[in-house]
mmCIF file of C-alpha atoms in Angstrom:
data_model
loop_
_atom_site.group_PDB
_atom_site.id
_atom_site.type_symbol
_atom_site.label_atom_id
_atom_site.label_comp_id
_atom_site.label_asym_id
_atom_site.label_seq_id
_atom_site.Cartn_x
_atom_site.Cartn_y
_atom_site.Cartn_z
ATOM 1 C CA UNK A 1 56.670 -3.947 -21.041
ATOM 2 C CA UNK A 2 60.070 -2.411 -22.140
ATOM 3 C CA UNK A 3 60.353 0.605 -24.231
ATOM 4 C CA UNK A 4 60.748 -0.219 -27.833
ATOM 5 C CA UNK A 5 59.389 -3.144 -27.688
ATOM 6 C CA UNK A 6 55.955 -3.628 -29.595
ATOM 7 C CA UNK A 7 54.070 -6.862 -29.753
ATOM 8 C CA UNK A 8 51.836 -6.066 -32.780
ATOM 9 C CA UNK A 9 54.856 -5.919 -35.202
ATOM 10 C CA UNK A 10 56.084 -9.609 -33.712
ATOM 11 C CA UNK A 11 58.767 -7.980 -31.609
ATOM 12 C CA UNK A 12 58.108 -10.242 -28.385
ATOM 13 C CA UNK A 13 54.924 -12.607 -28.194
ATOM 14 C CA UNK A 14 52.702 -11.775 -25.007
ATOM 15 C CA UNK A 15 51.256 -14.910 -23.159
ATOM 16 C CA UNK A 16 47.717 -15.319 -23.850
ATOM 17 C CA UNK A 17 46.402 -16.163 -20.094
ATOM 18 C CA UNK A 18 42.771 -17.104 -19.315
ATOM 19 C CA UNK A 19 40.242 -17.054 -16.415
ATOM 20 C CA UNK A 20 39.855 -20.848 -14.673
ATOM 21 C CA UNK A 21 38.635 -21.932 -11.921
ATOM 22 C CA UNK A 22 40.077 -25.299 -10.205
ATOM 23 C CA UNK A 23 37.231 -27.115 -8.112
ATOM 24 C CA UNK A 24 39.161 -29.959 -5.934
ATOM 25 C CA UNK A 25 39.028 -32.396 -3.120
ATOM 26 C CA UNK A 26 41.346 -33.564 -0.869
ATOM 27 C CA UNK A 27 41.330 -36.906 1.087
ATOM 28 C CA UNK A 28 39.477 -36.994 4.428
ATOM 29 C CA UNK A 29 42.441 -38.383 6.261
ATOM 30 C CA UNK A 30 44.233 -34.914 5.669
ATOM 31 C CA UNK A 31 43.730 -33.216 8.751
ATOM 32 C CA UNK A 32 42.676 -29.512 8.859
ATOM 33 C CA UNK A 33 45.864 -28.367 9.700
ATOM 34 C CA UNK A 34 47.965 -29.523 6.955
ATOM 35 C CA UNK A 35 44.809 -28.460 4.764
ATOM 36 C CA UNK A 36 46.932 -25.172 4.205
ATOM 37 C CA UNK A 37 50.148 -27.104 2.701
ATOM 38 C CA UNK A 38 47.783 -29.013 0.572
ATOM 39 C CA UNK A 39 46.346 -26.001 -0.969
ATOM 40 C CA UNK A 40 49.909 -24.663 -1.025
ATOM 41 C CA UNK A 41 50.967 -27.317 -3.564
ATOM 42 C CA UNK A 42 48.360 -26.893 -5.629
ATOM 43 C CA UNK A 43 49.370 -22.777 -5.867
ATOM 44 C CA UNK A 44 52.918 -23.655 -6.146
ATOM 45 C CA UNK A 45 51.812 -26.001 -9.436
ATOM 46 C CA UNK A 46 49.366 -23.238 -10.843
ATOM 47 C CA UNK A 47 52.715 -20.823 -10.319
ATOM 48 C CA UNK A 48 55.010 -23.122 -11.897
ATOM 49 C CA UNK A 49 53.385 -23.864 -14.560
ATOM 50 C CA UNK A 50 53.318 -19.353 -15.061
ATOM 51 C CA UNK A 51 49.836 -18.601 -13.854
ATOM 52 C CA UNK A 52 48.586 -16.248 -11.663
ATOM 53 C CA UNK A 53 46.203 -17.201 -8.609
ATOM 54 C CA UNK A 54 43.681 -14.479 -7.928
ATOM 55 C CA UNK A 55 41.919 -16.452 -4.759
ATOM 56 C CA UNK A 56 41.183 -19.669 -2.981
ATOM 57 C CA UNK A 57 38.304 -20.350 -0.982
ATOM 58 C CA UNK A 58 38.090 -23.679 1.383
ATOM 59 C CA UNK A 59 34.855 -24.812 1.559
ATOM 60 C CA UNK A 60 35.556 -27.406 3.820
ATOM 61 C CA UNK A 61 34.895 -31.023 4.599
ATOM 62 C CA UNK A 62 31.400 -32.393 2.892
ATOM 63 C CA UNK A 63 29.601 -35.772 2.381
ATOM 64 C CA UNK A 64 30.350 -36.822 -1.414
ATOM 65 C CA UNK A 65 27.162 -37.521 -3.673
ATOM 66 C CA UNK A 66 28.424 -40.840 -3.891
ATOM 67 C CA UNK A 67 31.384 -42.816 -2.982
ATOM 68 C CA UNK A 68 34.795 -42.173 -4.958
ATOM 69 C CA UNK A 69 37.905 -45.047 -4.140
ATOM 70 C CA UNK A 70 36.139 -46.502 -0.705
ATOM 71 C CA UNK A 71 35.982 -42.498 0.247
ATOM 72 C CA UNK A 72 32.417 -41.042 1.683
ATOM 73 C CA UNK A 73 33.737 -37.459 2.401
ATOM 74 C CA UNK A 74 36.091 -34.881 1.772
ATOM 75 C CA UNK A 75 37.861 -31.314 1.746
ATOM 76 C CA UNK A 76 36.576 -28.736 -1.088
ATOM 77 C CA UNK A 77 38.444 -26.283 -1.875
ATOM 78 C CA UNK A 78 37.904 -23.921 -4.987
ATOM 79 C CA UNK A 79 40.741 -21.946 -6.660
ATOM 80 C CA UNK A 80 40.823 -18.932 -9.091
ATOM 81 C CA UNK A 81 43.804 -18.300 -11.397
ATOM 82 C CA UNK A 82 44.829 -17.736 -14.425
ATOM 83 C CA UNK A 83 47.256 -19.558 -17.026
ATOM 84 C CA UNK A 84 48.039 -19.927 -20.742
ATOM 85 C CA UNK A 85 45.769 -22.634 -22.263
ATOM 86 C CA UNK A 86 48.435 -24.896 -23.265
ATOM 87 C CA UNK A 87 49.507 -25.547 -19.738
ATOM 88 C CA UNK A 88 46.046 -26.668 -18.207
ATOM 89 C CA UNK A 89 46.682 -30.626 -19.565
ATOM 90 C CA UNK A 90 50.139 -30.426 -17.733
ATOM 91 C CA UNK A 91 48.761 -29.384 -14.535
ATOM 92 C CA UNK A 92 45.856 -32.427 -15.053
ATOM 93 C CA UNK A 93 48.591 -34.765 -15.672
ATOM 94 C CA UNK A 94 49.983 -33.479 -12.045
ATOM 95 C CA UNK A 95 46.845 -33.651 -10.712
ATOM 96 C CA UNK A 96 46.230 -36.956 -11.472
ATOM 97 C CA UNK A 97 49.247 -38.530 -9.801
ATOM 98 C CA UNK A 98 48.874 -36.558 -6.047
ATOM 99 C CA UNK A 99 48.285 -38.880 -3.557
ATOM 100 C CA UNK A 100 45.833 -35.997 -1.567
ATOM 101 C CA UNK A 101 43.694 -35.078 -4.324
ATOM 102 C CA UNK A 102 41.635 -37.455 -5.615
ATOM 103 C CA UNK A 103 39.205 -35.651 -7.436
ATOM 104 C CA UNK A 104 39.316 -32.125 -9.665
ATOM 105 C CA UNK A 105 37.421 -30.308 -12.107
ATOM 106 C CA UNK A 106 39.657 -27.297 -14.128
ATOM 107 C CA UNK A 107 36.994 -25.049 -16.167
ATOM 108 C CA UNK A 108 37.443 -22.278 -18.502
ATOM 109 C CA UNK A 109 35.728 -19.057 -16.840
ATOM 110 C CA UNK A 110 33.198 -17.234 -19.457
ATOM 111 C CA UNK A 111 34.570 -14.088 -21.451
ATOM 112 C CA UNK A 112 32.239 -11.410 -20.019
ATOM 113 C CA UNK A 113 31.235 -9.050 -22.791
ATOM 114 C CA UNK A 114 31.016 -5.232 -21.463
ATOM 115 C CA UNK A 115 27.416 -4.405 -20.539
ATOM 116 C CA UNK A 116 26.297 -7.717 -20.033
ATOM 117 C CA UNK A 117 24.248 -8.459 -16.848
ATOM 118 C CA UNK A 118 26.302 -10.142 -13.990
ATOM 119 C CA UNK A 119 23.616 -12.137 -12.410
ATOM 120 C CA UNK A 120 22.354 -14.009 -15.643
ATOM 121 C CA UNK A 121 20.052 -11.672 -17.043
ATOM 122 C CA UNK A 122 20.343 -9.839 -20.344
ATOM 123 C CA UNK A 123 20.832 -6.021 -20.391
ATOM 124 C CA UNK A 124 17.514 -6.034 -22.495
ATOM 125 C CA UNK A 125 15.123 -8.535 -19.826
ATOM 126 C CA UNK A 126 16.206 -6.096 -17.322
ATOM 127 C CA UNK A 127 14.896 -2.965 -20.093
ATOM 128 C CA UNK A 128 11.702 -5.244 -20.395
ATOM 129 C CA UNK A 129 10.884 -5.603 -16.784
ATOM 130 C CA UNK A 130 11.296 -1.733 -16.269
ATOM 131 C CA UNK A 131 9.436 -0.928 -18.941
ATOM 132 C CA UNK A 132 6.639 -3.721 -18.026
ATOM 133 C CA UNK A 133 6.119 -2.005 -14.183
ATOM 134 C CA UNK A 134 4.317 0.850 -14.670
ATOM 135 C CA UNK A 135 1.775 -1.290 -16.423
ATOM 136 C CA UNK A 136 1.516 -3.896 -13.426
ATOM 137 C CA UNK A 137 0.696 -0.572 -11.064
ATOM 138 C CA UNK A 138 -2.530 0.171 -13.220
ATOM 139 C CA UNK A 139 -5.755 -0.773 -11.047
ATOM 140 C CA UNK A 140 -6.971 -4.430 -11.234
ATOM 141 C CA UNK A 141 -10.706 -3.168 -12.481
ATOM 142 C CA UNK A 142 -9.433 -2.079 -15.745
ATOM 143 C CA UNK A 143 -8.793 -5.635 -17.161
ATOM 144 C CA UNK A 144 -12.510 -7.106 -17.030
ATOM 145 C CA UNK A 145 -13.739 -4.044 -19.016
ATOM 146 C CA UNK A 146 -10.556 -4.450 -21.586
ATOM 147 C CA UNK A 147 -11.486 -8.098 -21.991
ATOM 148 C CA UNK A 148 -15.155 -7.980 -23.330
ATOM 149 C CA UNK A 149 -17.132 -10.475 -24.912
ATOM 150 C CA UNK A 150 -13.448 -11.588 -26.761
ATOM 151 C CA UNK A 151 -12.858 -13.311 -23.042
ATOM 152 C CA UNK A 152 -14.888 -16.043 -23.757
ATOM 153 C CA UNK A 153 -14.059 -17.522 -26.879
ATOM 154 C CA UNK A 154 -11.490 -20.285 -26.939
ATOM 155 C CA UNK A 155 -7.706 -19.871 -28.002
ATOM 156 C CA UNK A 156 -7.420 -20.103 -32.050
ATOM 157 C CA UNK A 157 -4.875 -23.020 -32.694
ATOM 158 C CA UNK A 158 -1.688 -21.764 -34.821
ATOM 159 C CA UNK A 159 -1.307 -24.785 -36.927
ATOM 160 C CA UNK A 160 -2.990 -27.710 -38.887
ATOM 161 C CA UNK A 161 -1.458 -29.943 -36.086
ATOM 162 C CA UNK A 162 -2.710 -27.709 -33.469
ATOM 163 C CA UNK A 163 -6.265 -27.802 -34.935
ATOM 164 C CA UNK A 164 -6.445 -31.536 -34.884
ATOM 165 C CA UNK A 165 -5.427 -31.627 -31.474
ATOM 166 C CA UNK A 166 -7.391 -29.669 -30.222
ATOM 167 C CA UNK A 167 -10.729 -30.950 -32.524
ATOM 168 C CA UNK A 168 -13.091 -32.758 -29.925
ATOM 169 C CA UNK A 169 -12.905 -36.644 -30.649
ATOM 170 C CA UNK A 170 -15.772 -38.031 -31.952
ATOM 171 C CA UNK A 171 -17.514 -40.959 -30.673
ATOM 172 C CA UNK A 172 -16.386 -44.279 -32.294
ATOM 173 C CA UNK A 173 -13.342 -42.933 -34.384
ATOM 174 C CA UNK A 174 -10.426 -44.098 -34.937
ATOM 175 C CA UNK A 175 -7.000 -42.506 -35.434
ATOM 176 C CA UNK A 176 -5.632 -43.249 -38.948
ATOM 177 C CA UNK A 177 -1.991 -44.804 -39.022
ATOM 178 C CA UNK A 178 0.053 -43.564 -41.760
#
């Protein structure tokens, strides 16, 4: 950013760019050779189009989950960029006119908030678990004597509902339709 210059008083108007990820598959009959130039185009469109690409990965050639245009297989690749919002329907539109990709999926990548867990749990389940250990290391023994006669008795239902369900059915009677 140039000196002088300051966004927040509407001087100049910062693209807002996003995290996407591009999920697509190129025709079988592509050989894995030209794979490359095929993957090429697609980076050239994302960079066209003013996005950034942060990485591609080529899975490879895999069976499809069910046949797409006469097609039983094809080349996965998955790509990481990012772009304004207002530019992912253009790059569909291109997408849907190449003759090598025939399928694609463009999704918006989560906002991750700071602190939150990266592998799907919640700052606090990870707090719970630590806190529930020590208690899991106390000897096995101790939970017959902390159950007494309690133990035996049957769980209370929590509702009217509940109560009636769980009611032993009496010979001979008939549920009521209302």
């Amino acid at each position: 950013m140039r000196p002088g210059l300051d966004p927040w008083r509407g001087d100049i108007q910062l693209p807002l760019q996003r995290d996407y990820e591009i999920l697509y598959i190129v025709r079988p009959d592509i050989e894995e050779a030209d794979l490359g130039d095929v993957t090429k185009k697609v980076e050239n469109l994302i960079e066209s189009l003013e996005g950034n690409i942060q990485r591609t990965n080529v899975w490879g050639k895999r069976r499809l989950a069910y046949e797409v245009d006469h097609l039983r297989e094809g080349h996965y690749v998955l790509t990481d960029f990012q772009i304004e919002p207002a530019r992912v329907p253009e790059m569909e539109s291109s997408l849907k006119i190449s003759d090598t990709v025939f399928r694609h999926l463009i999704v918006r990548k989560p906002v991750l908030k700071p602190g939150a867990a990266t592998n799907g749990e919640t700052p606090a389940a990870t707090s719970e678990l630590e806190a529930a250990e020590p208690e899991a290391t106390e000897p096995a023994a101790a939970e017959p004597e902390a159950a007494g006669p309690e133990a035996d008795l049957e769980p209370v239902p929590t509702t009217a509902a509940a109560a009636d369900a769980m009611a032993p059915a009496e010979p001979g009677a008939e549920e009521d339709e209302e």
